[in-house]
Coordinates of C-alpha atoms in Angstrom, one line a residue:
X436 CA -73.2 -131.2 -82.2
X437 CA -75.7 -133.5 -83.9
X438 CA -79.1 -132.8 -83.3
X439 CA -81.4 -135.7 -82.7
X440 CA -82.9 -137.8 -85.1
X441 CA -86.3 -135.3 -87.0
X442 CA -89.6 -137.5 -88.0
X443 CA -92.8 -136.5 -89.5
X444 CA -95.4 -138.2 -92.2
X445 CA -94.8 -137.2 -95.7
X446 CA -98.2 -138.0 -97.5
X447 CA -97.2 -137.6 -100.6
X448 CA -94.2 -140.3 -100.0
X449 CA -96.6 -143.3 -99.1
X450 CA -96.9 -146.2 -102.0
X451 CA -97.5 -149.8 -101.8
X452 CA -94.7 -151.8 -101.4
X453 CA -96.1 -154.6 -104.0
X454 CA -95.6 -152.1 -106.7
X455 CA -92.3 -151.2 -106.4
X456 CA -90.8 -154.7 -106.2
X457 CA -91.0 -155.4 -102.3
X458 CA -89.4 -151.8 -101.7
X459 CA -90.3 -150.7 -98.0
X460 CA -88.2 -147.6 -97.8
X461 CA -85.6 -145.7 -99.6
X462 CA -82.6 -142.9 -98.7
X463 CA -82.2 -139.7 -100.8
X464 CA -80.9 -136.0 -100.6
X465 CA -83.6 -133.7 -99.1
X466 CA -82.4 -131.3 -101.9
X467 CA -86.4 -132.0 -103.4
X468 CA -88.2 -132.5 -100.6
X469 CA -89.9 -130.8 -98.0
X470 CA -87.8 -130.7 -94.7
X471 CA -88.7 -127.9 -91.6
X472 CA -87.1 -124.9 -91.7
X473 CA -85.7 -124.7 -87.9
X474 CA -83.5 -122.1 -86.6
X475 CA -81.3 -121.9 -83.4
X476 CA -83.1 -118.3 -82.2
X477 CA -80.3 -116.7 -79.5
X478 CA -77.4 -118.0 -82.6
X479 CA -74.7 -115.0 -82.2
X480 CA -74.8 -114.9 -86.5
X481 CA -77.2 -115.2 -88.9
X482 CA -80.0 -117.3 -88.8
X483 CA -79.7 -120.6 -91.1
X484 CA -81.3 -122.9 -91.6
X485 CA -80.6 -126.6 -89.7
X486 CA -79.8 -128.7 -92.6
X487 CA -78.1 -128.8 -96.2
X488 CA -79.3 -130.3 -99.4
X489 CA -77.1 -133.4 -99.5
X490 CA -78.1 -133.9 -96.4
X491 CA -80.3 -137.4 -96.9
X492 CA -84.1 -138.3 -95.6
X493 CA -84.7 -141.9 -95.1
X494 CA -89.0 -142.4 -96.3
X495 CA -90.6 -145.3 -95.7
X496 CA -93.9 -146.7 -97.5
X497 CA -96.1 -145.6 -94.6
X498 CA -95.4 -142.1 -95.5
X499 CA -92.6 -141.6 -92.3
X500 CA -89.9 -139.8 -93.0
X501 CA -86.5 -139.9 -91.0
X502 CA -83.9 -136.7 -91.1
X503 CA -80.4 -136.5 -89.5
X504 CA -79.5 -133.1 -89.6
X505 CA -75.2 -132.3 -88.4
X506 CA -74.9 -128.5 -88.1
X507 CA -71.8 -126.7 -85.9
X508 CA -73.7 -123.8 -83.9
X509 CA -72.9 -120.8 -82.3
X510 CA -74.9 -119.3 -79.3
X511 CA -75.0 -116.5 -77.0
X512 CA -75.4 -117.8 -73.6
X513 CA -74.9 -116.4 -69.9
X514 CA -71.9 -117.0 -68.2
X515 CA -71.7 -117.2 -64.1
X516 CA -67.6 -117.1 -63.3
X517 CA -68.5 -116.0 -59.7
X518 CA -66.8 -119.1 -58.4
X519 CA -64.2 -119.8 -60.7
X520 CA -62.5 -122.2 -61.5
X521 CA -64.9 -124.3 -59.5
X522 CA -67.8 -122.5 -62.2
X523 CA -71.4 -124.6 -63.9
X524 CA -72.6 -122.9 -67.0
X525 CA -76.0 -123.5 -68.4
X526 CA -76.6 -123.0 -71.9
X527 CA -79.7 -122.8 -73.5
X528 CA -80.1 -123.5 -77.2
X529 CA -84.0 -122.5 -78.8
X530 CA -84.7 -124.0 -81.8
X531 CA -88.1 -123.0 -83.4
X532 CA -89.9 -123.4 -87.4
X533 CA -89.7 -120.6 -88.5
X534 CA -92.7 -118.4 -90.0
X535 CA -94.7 -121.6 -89.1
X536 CA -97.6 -121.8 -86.5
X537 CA -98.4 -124.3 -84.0
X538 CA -101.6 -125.4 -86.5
X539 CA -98.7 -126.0 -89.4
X540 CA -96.3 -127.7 -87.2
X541 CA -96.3 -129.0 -84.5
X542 CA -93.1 -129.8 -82.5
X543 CA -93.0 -132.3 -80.1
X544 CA -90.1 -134.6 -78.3
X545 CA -89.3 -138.0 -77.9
X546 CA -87.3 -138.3 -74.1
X547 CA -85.9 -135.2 -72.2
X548 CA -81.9 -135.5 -72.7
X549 CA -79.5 -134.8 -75.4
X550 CA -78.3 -137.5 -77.2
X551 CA -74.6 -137.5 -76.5
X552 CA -73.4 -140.3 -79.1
X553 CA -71.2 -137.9 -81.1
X554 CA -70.1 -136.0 -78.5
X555 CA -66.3 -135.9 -77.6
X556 CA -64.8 -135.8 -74.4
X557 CA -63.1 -131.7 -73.9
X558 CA -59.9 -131.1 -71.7
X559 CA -61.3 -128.0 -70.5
X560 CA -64.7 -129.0 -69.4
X561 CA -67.0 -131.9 -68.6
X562 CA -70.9 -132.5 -69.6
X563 CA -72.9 -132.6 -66.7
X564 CA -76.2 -132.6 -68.2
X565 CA -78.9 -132.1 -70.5
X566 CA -82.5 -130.9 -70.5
X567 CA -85.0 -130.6 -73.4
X568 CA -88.5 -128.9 -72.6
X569 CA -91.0 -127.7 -75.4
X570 CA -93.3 -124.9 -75.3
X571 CA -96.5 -123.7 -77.0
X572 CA -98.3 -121.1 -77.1
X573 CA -101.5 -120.1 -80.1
X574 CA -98.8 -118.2 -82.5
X575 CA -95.6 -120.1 -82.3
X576 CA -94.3 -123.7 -80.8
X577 CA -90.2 -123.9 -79.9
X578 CA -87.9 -126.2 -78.3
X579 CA -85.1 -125.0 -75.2
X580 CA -82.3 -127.4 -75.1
X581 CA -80.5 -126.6 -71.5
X582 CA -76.6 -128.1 -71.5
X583 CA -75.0 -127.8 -68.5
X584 CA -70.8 -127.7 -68.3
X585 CA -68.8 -127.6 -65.6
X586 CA -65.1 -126.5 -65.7
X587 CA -62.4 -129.0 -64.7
X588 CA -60.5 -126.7 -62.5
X589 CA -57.2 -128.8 -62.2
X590 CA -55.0 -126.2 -64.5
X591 CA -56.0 -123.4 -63.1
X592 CA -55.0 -124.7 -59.5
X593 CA -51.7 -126.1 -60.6
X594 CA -50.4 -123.5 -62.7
X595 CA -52.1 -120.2 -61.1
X596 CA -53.7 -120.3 -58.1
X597 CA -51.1 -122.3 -56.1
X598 CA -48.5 -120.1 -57.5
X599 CA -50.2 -117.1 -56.3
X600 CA -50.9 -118.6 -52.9
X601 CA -46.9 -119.7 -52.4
X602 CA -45.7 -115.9 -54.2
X603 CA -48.1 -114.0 -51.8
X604 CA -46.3 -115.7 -48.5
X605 CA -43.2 -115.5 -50.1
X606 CA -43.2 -111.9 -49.9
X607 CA -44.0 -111.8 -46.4
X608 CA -40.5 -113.7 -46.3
X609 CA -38.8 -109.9 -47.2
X610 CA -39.0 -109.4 -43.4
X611 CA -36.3 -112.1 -42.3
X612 CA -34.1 -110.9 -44.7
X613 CA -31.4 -109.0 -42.8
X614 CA -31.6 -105.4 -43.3
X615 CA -27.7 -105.2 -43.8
X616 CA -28.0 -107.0 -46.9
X617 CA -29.5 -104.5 -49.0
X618 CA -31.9 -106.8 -51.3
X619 CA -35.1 -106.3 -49.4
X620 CA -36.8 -103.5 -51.7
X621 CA -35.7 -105.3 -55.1
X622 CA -37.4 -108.7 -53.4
X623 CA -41.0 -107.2 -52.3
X624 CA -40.7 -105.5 -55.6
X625 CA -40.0 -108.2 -57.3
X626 CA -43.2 -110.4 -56.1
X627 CA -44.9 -107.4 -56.2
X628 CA -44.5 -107.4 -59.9
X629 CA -45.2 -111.2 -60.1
X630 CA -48.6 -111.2 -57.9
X631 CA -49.6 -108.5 -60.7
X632 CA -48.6 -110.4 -64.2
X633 CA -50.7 -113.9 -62.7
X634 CA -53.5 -111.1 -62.3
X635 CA -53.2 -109.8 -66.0
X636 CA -53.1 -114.1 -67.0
X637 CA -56.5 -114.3 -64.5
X638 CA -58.2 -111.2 -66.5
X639 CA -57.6 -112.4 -69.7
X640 CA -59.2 -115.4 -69.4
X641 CA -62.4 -114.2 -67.9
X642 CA -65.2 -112.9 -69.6
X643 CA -65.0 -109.1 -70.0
X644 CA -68.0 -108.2 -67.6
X645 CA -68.8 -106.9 -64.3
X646 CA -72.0 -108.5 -63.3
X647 CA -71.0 -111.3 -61.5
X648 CA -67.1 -110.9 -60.5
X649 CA -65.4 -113.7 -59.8
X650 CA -64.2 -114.3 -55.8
X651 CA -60.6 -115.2 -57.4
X652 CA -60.4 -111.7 -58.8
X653 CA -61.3 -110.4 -55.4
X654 CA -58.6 -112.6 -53.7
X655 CA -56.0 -111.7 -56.1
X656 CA -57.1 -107.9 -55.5
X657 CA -56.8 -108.9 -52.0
X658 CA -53.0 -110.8 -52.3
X659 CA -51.9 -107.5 -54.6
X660 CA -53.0 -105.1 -52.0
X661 CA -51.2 -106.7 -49.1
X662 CA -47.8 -107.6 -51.1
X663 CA -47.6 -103.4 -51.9
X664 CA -48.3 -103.0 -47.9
X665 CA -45.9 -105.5 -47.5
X666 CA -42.8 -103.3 -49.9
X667 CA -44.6 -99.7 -48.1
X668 CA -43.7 -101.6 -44.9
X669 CA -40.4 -102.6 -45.9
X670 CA -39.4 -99.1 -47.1
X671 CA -40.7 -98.0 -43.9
X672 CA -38.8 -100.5 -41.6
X673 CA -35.6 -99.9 -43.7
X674 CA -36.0 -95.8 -43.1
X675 CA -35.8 -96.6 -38.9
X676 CA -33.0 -99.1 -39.3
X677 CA -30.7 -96.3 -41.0
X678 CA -32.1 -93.6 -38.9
X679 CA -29.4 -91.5 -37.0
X680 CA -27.8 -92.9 -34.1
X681 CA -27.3 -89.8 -32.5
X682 CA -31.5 -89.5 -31.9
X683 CA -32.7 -90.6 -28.7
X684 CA -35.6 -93.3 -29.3
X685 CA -38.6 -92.4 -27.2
X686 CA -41.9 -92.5 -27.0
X687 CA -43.8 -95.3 -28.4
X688 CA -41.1 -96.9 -30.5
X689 CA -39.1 -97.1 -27.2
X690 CA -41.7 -99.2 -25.7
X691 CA -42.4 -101.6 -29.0
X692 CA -38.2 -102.5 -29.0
X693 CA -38.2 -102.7 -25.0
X694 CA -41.3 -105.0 -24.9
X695 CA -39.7 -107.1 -27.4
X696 CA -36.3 -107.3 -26.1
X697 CA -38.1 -108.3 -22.7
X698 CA -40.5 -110.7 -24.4
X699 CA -37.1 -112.7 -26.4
X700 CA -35.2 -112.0 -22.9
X701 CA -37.7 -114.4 -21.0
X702 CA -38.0 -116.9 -23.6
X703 CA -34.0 -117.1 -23.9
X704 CA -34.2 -117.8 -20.1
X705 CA -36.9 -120.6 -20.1
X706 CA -34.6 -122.2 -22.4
X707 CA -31.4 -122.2 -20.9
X708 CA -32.7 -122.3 -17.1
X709 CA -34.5 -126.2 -19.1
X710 CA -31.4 -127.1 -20.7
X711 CA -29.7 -126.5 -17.4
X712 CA -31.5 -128.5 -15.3
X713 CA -31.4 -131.5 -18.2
X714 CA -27.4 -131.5 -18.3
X715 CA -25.9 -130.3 -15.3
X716 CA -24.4 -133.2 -13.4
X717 CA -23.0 -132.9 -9.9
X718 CA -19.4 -134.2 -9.4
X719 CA -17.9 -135.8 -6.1
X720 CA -14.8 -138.1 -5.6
X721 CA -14.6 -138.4 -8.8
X722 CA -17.9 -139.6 -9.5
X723 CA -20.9 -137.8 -11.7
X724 CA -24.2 -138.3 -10.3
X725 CA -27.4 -137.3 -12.6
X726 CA -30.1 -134.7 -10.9
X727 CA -33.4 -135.3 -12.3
X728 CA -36.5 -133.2 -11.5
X729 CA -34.0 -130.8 -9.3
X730 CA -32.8 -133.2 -6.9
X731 CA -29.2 -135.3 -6.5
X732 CA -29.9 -138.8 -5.8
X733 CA -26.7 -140.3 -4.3
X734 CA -27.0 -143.1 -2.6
X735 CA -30.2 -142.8 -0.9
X736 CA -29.7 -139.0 0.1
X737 CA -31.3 -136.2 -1.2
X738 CA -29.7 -133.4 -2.5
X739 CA -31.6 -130.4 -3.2
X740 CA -30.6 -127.6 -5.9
X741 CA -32.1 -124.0 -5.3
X742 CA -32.0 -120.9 -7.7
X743 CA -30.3 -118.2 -6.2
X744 CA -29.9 -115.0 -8.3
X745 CA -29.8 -117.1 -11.7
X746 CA -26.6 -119.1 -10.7
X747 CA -26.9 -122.6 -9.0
X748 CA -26.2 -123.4 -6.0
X749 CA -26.0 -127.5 -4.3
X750 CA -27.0 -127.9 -0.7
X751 CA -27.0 -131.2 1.3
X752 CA -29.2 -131.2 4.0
X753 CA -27.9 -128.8 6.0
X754 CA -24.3 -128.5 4.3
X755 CA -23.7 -126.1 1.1
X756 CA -21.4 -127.1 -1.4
X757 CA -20.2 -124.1 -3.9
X758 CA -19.7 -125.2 -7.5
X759 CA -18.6 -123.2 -10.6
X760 CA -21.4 -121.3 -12.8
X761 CA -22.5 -123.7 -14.9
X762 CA -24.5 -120.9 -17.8
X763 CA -26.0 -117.5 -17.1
X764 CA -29.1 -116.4 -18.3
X765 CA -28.9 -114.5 -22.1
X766 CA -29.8 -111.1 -21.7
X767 CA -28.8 -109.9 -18.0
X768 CA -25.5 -107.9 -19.1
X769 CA -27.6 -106.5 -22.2
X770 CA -30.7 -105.2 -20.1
X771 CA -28.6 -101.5 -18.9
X772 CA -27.9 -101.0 -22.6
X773 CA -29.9 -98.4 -24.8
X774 CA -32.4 -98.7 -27.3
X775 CA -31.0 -97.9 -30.6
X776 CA -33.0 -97.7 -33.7
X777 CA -31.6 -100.8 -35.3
X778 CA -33.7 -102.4 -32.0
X779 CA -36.6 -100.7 -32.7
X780 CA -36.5 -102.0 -36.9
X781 CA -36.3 -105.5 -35.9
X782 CA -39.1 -105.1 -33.5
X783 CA -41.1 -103.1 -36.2
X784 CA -40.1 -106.5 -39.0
X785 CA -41.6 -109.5 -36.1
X786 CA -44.2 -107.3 -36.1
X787 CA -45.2 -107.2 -39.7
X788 CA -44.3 -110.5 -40.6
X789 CA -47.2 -111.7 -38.1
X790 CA -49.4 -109.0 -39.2
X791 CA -49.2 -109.7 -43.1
X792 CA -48.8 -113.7 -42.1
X793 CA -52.7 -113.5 -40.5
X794 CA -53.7 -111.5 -43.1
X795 CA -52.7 -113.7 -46.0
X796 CA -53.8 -116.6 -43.8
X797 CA -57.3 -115.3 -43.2
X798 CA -57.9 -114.2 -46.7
X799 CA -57.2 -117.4 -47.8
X800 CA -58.7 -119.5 -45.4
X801 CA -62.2 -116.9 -46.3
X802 CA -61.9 -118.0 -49.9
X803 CA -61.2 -121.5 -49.7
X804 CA -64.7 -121.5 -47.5
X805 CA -66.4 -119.4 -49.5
X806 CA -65.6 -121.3 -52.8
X807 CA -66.1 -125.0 -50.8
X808 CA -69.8 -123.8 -50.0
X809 CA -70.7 -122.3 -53.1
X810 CA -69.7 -125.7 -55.0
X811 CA -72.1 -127.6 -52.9
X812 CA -74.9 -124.9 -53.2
X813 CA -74.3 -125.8 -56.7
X814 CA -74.3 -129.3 -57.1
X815 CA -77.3 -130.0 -55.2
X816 CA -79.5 -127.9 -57.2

């Protein structure tokens, strides 16, 4: 960082221009001369002095003297990563004379933003602003320069958090695996293990503190604890589906598989009583005649088509005509069959997978809130 330009009046530099030939100002190292002794006062190392010897002052005949200090500092400053990636870090820099009072020198500024000539453009973050505010008091004069950074968060989404988001719902998947196929555990376990290395990535690149946390290591917390629910529940469904045959289900696992078999039952007959009415066609005399909305329309009659004990049945008016079963409804020959555990294990995996789905839903759905408000909290400060 270059530090803006340094001015003061050197008396003892002032001449007459006639005298020197028409010379009106000159450039030389501030080895000789007197330059102030500032120091950055929260540096991390030793205090140095701002400036080196072949380091040039440019005087002029009035006596004003003009110094361009360059020095590379290092600083302590406070870091907020409570809403990383999406995180604005102030640093403050105070530069002061030292062992000089406010009667020796006297610091004052010339605007209130850092000159940012020199300053390159980083991949990682992005100047937002600057701020420059001096203080006094009887015994000592400094100056705070504030820089404010904010992080460009387009890595970190692309190659961590939108990997974590697709691995935690892809381990919800583990519950439409068939249970026959034996490659449920090794799958949870799997993303389990996954989830936990792109926490180790997330922890390493954070700051080493506790006060603040960042919401991301929250959510992860949050996606690890539900993905080894999700491998507990698995072990757990996979210990019913093998359960012994020869033990009568009761109880409350009877009524979870028979309210689900029930609940599929009914929507298996909405579908095929809708596809019947769309497709069945009535034949006569070799003719097909469409019925729409129930009804046979043949030439200007009505013919009306009543459910009778889930076969189908065409009446005319007064006359019945018997046809052939067109399609019975799924799941009247399976309803006097018992409930076996098998039944009970897939009713137990629908079950978690739209447990664990809301829950990975709603944790997200929490952070992505909580992260959009902060950031404009943030910016209009």
């Amino acid at each position: 960082m270059a530090l803006p330009g340094l001015n003061w009046t050197d008396e003892s530099m002032m001449w007459n221009p006639a005298d020197y030939g028409g010379l009106f100002s000159l450039i030389t190292e501030s080895g000789p001369f007197w330059t102030p002794n500032l120091v950055l006062g929260n540096s991390i190392g030793e205090w140095k002095r701002i400036g080196a010897e072949w380091q040039t002052i440019r005087f002029f005949s009035s006596g004003a003297a003009y110094y361009y200090p360059g020095e590379i500092f290092s600083s302590a400053c406070h870091v907020d990563v409570t809403y990383y990636p999406w995180d604005i870090h102030k640093c403050l820099l105070t530069f002061f004379p030292q062992g000089h009072t406010p009667n020796e020198v006297y610091l004052t500024v010339n605007g209130n933003k850092v000159s940012t000539k020199h300053y390159l453009e980083n991949g990682g973050w992005a100047f937002v602003d600057s701020r420059i505010q001096p203080s006094y008091s009887p015994y000592y004069t400094d100056i705070s320069i504030e820089l404010v950074f904010e992080r460009k968060p387009r890595y970190v989404i692309v190659n961590v958090i939108m990997p974590i988001i697709f691995m935690a719902f892809l381990s919800n998947v583990v519950f439409l695996i068939p249970a026959d196929c034996g490659e449920r555990i090794s799958y949870s376990i799997t993303v389990l293990l996954a989830i936990a290395v792109y926490l180790t990535l997330v922890g390493d690149n954070l700051p080493k503190i506790s006060t603040p946390m960042s919401y991301f290591s929250y959510y992860l917390l949050a996606l690890l604890v539900t993905s080894t629910c999700i491998a507990m529940a698995t072990i757990f469904s996979l210990r019913i589906y093998h359960s012994d045959e020869s033990d009568p289900v009761t109880g409350c696992w009877a009524k979870i598989s028979t309210g689900f078999k029930c609940f599929r039952r009914i929507g298996k007959a909405k579908e095929a009583t809708s596809k019947q009415v769309q497709h069945i066609r009535y034949v006569s005399s070799g003719s097909i005649y469409p019925i729409i909305s129930g009804n046979v329309y043949k030439a200007g009659s009505i013919l009306e088509l009543p459910k009778v004990h889930g076969s189908l049945q065409i009446r005319r008016h007064s006359d019945t005509f018997d046809t052939q079963e067109v399609a019975k409804l799924d799941g009247n020959s399976s309803s006097d069959r018992g409930v076996s555990w098998k039944d009970v294990s897939v009713a137990i995996d629908t079950i978690f997978f739209l447990v664990f789905f809301i829950m990975l839903t709603t944790a997200t759905i929490v952070y992505v809130v909580i992260i959009s408000k902060s950031e404009r909290a943030i910016l209009s400060e």
